[in-house]
Amino acid sequence: MKRFILTLITLFTMNTLFAQELIELPKPQKTGGKPLMEALNERSTSRDFIDKELTEQQLSNLLWAAFGINRSDSKKRTAPSSHNNQDILIYVTTRNGVFVYNAQEHALKKIFGEDMRAVSGHQNFVKDAAVNLIYVSDFSKLGKTTDEIKRITAATHCGFIGQNVYLYCASEGLISVFRAWINKEKIADKLQLPEGFEVIYSQSVGYSK
Ligand SMILES: Cc1cc2nc3c(=O)[nH]c(=O)nc-3n(C[C@H](O)[C@H](O)[C@H](O)COP(=O)(O)O)c2cc1C
């Protein structure tokens, strides 16, 4: 009985904490933007960032475009995944802290309150980009296969998400760079990732000089 009550208290506390930490994003704007062919024509990599924040609406649109839910009945997403396993978590580092994108709630869960943008890569500009997205795979969602295959699958998933981000940036007049030159172990350590979560790639987004 004592243990049952203790479990209830723990569950209640965890739920309350979870609810408190969730920061609701404005509804994503699913219409407008540049026509697809124009966005494709303007998609490019740029590293010329200035330290200027995105608006909440831009962050909302960016994350929805990246890997938001676009079919509410099936909870499927703007990027495909093998067997619909949706293993990629998007960690978001900004001037205001580190967050994880919760697609179900279209919200951010705050993890740390400090500016950890510089952790996400070796290149000097990462500290200035408004947002550094860090793509993390939850390997437990990738079924019973080798880690090598899981890495290939997760990297493919990131490629789709990354292109969504590039196209959103082209449409919105923002710049972006998808990045493999990162210290995965250092990032995992700083983000205090649980066992079975692996950092795959990062991508910077922001304003151009
Ligand atoms: C898998 C992958 C890894 C990349 N890693 C980096 C990186 O670590 N740093 C960087 O500055 N650019 C990186 N890039 C961006 C490429 O340099 C860029 O896409 C390429 O030069 C072509 O330019 P474009 O994107 O404008 O067509 C990466 C791109 C991809 C697809």
CSV table of C-alpha atoms and ligand atoms in Angstrom, one decimal:
chain,number,residue,atom,x,y,z
A,1,MET,CA,0.0,0.0,0.0
A,2,LYS,CA,2.8,2.4,1.0
A,3,ARG,CA,4.6,1.6,-2.2
A,4,PHE,CA,1.4,2.2,-4.2
A,5,ILE,CA,0.9,5.6,-2.6
A,6,LEU,CA,4.6,6.5,-3.2
A,7,THR,CA,4.2,5.5,-6.9
A,8,LEU,CA,1.1,7.7,-7.2
A,9,ILE,CA,2.9,10.7,-5.7
A,10,THR,CA,6.0,10.1,-8.0
A,11,LEU,CA,3.7,9.9,-11.1
A,12,PHE,CA,1.8,13.0,-10.1
A,13,THR,CA,5.0,15.0,-9.5
A,14,MET,CA,6.5,13.8,-12.8
A,15,ASN,CA,3.3,14.8,-14.7
A,16,THR,CA,3.2,18.2,-13.0
A,17,LEU,CA,6.9,18.8,-13.8
A,18,PHE,CA,6.4,17.7,-17.4
A,19,ALA,CA,3.4,20.0,-17.8
A,20,GLN,CA,5.3,22.9,-16.3
A,21,GLU,CA,8.3,22.4,-18.6
A,22,LEU,CA,6.2,22.4,-21.8
A,23,ILE,CA,6.3,25.7,-23.7
A,24,GLU,CA,3.4,25.8,-26.2
A,25,LEU,CA,4.4,27.2,-29.6
A,26,PRO,CA,2.1,29.3,-31.7
A,27,LYS,CA,0.1,27.3,-34.2
A,28,PRO,CA,2.2,26.7,-37.4
A,29,GLN,CA,1.2,28.7,-40.4
A,30,LYS,CA,0.5,26.0,-43.0
A,31,THR,CA,-0.4,28.2,-45.9
A,32,GLY,CA,1.6,30.9,-47.7
A,33,GLY,CA,5.4,31.0,-48.2
A,34,LYS,CA,7.1,30.8,-51.5
A,35,PRO,CA,5.8,28.3,-54.2
A,36,LEU,CA,7.7,25.0,-54.0
A,37,MET,CA,9.6,25.5,-57.3
A,38,GLU,CA,10.9,29.0,-56.1
A,39,ALA,CA,11.9,27.6,-52.7
A,40,LEU,CA,13.8,24.8,-54.5
A,41,ASN,CA,15.5,27.3,-56.8
A,42,GLU,CA,16.7,29.3,-53.7
A,43,ARG,CA,17.6,26.4,-51.4
A,44,SER,CA,21.3,26.7,-50.5
A,45,THR,CA,23.8,26.4,-47.7
A,46,SER,CA,25.1,29.6,-46.1
A,47,ARG,CA,27.2,30.1,-43.0
A,48,ASP,CA,27.1,33.9,-42.7
A,49,PHE,CA,25.1,34.2,-39.5
A,50,ILE,CA,24.3,37.2,-37.4
A,51,ASP,CA,23.2,36.7,-33.8
A,52,LYS,CA,19.6,37.6,-34.2
A,53,GLU,CA,16.7,35.6,-32.7
A,54,LEU,CA,13.8,34.0,-34.7
A,55,THR,CA,10.3,35.1,-33.7
A,56,GLU,CA,8.2,32.5,-31.9
A,57,GLN,CA,6.1,32.1,-35.0
A,58,GLN,CA,9.2,31.4,-37.2
A,59,LEU,CA,10.4,28.8,-34.7
A,60,SER,CA,7.0,27.2,-34.7
A,61,ASN,CA,6.9,27.1,-38.5
A,62,LEU,CA,10.4,25.9,-38.7
A,63,LEU,CA,9.9,22.9,-36.3
A,64,TRP,CA,6.6,22.0,-37.9
A,65,ALA,CA,8.1,22.1,-41.4
A,66,ALA,CA,11.1,20.1,-40.1
A,67,PHE,CA,9.2,17.2,-38.5
A,68,GLY,CA,5.8,18.3,-37.3
A,69,ILE,CA,2.6,16.3,-37.5
A,70,ASN,CA,0.8,16.9,-40.8
A,71,ARG,CA,-2.0,14.3,-40.5
A,72,SER,CA,-3.7,14.5,-37.1
A,73,ASP,CA,-5.6,11.2,-37.5
A,74,SER,CA,-2.5,9.0,-38.0
A,75,LYS,CA,0.0,11.3,-36.3
A,76,LYS,CA,2.3,11.0,-39.3
A,77,ARG,CA,4.9,13.7,-40.0
A,78,THR,CA,6.2,16.1,-42.6
A,79,ALA,CA,9.2,13.9,-43.1
A,80,PRO,CA,9.0,10.1,-43.7
A,81,SER,CA,10.6,7.4,-41.6
A,82,SER,CA,11.2,3.7,-42.1
A,83,HIS,CA,8.2,1.8,-40.8
A,84,ASN,CA,7.0,5.1,-39.5
A,85,ASN,CA,9.2,4.6,-36.5
A,86,GLN,CA,9.8,8.4,-36.0
A,87,ASP,CA,13.0,7.9,-34.1
A,88,ILE,CA,14.4,11.4,-34.5
A,89,LEU,CA,14.2,13.9,-31.7
A,90,ILE,CA,15.0,17.5,-32.5
A,91,TYR,CA,16.9,19.3,-29.7
A,92,VAL,CA,16.8,23.0,-30.2
A,93,THR,CA,19.6,25.2,-28.9
A,94,THR,CA,19.0,29.0,-28.8
A,95,ARG,CA,20.2,32.0,-26.9
A,96,ASN,CA,17.6,31.2,-24.3
A,97,GLY,CA,18.4,27.6,-23.6
A,98,VAL,CA,18.1,24.0,-24.8
A,99,PHE,CA,14.7,22.5,-25.6
A,100,VAL,CA,13.3,19.3,-27.2
A,101,TYR,CA,10.6,19.5,-29.8
A,102,ASN,CA,7.4,17.7,-28.8
A,103,ALA,CA,5.5,17.3,-32.1
A,104,GLN,CA,2.4,15.8,-30.5
A,105,GLU,CA,1.8,18.9,-28.5
A,106,HIS,CA,3.6,21.2,-30.9
A,107,ALA,CA,5.6,22.5,-27.9
A,108,LEU,CA,9.1,22.8,-26.6
A,109,LYS,CA,10.2,21.1,-23.5
A,110,LYS,CA,12.9,23.0,-21.7
A,111,ILE,CA,16.0,21.0,-20.8
A,112,PHE,CA,18.5,23.7,-19.8
A,113,GLY,CA,18.3,27.5,-19.3
A,114,GLU,CA,21.8,28.3,-20.6
A,115,ASP,CA,23.0,29.3,-24.1
A,116,MET,CA,24.6,26.1,-25.4
A,117,ARG,CA,24.6,27.0,-29.1
A,118,ALA,CA,28.4,26.7,-29.3
A,119,VAL,CA,28.4,23.1,-28.2
A,120,SER,CA,26.7,22.0,-31.4
A,121,GLY,CA,29.7,22.2,-33.7
A,122,HIS,CA,33.3,23.0,-34.4
A,123,GLN,CA,32.7,25.9,-36.7
A,124,ASN,CA,32.8,29.4,-35.4
A,125,PHE,CA,29.4,30.5,-36.7
A,126,VAL,CA,27.4,28.0,-34.6
A,127,LYS,CA,27.5,30.3,-31.6
A,128,ASP,CA,25.8,33.1,-33.6
A,129,ALA,CA,23.1,31.1,-35.5
A,130,ALA,CA,19.7,31.8,-33.9
A,131,VAL,CA,19.0,28.1,-33.7
A,132,ASN,CA,21.1,25.0,-33.8
A,133,LEU,CA,19.0,21.9,-34.3
A,134,ILE,CA,20.5,18.7,-33.1
A,135,TYR,CA,19.1,15.6,-34.6
A,136,VAL,CA,19.2,12.7,-32.1
A,137,SER,CA,18.0,9.2,-32.8
A,138,ASP,CA,16.2,7.0,-30.2
A,139,PHE,CA,17.7,3.7,-31.3
A,140,SER,CA,15.1,1.8,-29.3
A,141,LYS,CA,12.6,2.8,-32.0
A,142,LEU,CA,14.6,1.3,-34.8
A,143,GLY,CA,13.8,-2.4,-34.1
A,144,LYS,CA,16.1,-5.4,-33.8
A,145,THR,CA,19.0,-4.7,-36.1
A,146,THR,CA,22.6,-3.8,-36.0
A,147,ASP,CA,23.8,-0.3,-34.8
A,148,GLU,CA,25.4,0.1,-38.2
A,149,ILE,CA,22.0,-0.2,-39.9
A,150,LYS,CA,20.4,2.0,-37.3
A,151,ARG,CA,23.0,4.7,-38.0
A,152,ILE,CA,22.3,4.5,-41.8
A,153,THR,CA,18.5,4.7,-41.2
A,154,ALA,CA,18.7,7.5,-38.7
A,155,ALA,CA,21.0,9.5,-41.0
A,156,THR,CA,18.5,9.0,-43.9
A,157,HIS,CA,15.7,10.3,-41.7
A,158,CYS,CA,17.8,13.4,-40.8
A,159,GLY,CA,18.4,14.0,-44.5
A,160,PHE,CA,14.6,14.3,-45.1
A,161,ILE,CA,14.2,16.6,-42.1
A,162,GLY,CA,17.2,18.7,-43.1
A,163,GLN,CA,15.8,19.3,-46.5
A,164,ASN,CA,12.5,20.4,-45.1
A,165,VAL,CA,14.4,22.9,-43.0
A,166,TYR,CA,16.4,24.1,-46.0
A,167,LEU,CA,13.2,24.6,-47.9
A,168,TYR,CA,11.5,26.4,-45.1
A,169,CYS,CA,14.5,28.7,-44.8
A,170,ALA,CA,14.5,29.4,-48.5
A,171,SER,CA,10.9,30.3,-48.3
A,172,GLU,CA,11.3,32.5,-45.2
A,173,GLY,CA,14.5,34.3,-46.3
A,174,LEU,CA,16.6,32.6,-43.5
A,175,ILE,CA,19.9,30.8,-44.0
A,176,SER,CA,20.8,27.3,-43.0
A,177,VAL,CA,23.7,24.8,-43.0
A,178,PHE,CA,23.3,21.0,-42.3
A,179,ARG,CA,26.4,19.8,-40.4
A,180,ALA,CA,28.2,16.5,-39.9
A,181,TRP,CA,31.3,18.1,-38.5
A,182,ILE,CA,30.3,17.9,-34.9
A,183,ASN,CA,31.5,16.2,-31.7
A,184,LYS,CA,28.8,13.7,-31.1
A,185,GLU,CA,30.1,12.4,-27.7
A,186,LYS,CA,30.5,15.9,-26.4
A,187,ILE,CA,27.0,16.9,-27.4
A,188,ALA,CA,25.5,13.7,-26.0
A,189,ASP,CA,27.3,14.4,-22.7
A,190,LYS,CA,26.2,18.1,-22.5
A,191,LEU,CA,22.6,17.2,-23.4
A,192,GLN,CA,22.8,14.3,-20.8
A,193,LEU,CA,21.3,12.0,-23.4
A,194,PRO,CA,20.0,8.7,-22.0
A,195,GLU,CA,21.5,5.3,-23.1
A,196,GLY,CA,20.4,4.4,-26.6
A,197,PHE,CA,20.1,7.9,-27.9
A,198,GLU,CA,22.6,8.9,-30.5
A,199,VAL,CA,23.5,12.3,-32.0
A,200,ILE,CA,23.4,12.0,-35.8
A,201,TYR,CA,23.7,15.5,-37.3
A,202,SER,CA,23.1,19.2,-36.5
A,203,GLN,CA,21.7,22.1,-38.6
A,204,SER,CA,22.0,25.8,-38.0
A,205,VAL,CA,19.3,28.2,-38.9
A,206,GLY,CA,19.2,32.0,-38.6
A,207,TYR,CA,19.6,35.4,-40.2
A,208,SER,CA,22.2,36.3,-42.7
A,209,LYS,CA,24.6,39.2,-42.2
B,1,LIG,C1,25.6,15.1,-44.9
B,1,LIG,C2,26.1,16.5,-44.9
B,1,LIG,C3,27.1,17.0,-44.0
B,1,LIG,C4,27.5,18.3,-44.1
B,1,LIG,N1,28.3,18.8,-43.1
B,1,LIG,C5,28.7,20.1,-43.1
B,1,LIG,C6,29.5,20.6,-42.1
B,1,LIG,O1,29.9,19.9,-41.1
B,1,LIG,N2,29.8,21.9,-42.1
B,1,LIG,C7,29.5,22.7,-43.1
B,1,LIG,O2,29.8,23.9,-43.1
B,1,LIG,N3,28.7,22.3,-44.1
B,1,LIG,C8,28.3,21.0,-44.1
B,1,LIG,N4,27.4,20.5,-45.1
B,1,LIG,C9,26.9,21.5,-46.2
B,1,LIG,C10,27.6,21.2,-47.5
B,1,LIG,O3,28.9,21.7,-47.4
B,1,LIG,C11,26.8,21.9,-48.6
B,1,LIG,O4,25.5,21.3,-48.7
B,1,LIG,C12,27.5,21.7,-49.9
B,1,LIG,O5,28.7,22.5,-50.0
B,1,LIG,C13,26.6,22.1,-51.1
B,1,LIG,O6,26.2,23.4,-51.0
B,1,LIG,P1,24.6,23.7,-51.1
B,1,LIG,O7,23.9,23.1,-49.9
B,1,LIG,O8,24.5,25.2,-51.0
B,1,LIG,O9,24.1,23.1,-52.3
B,1,LIG,C14,27.0,19.2,-45.1
B,1,LIG,C15,26.0,18.7,-46.0
B,1,LIG,C16,25.6,17.4,-45.9
B,1,LIG,C17,24.5,17.0,-46.9
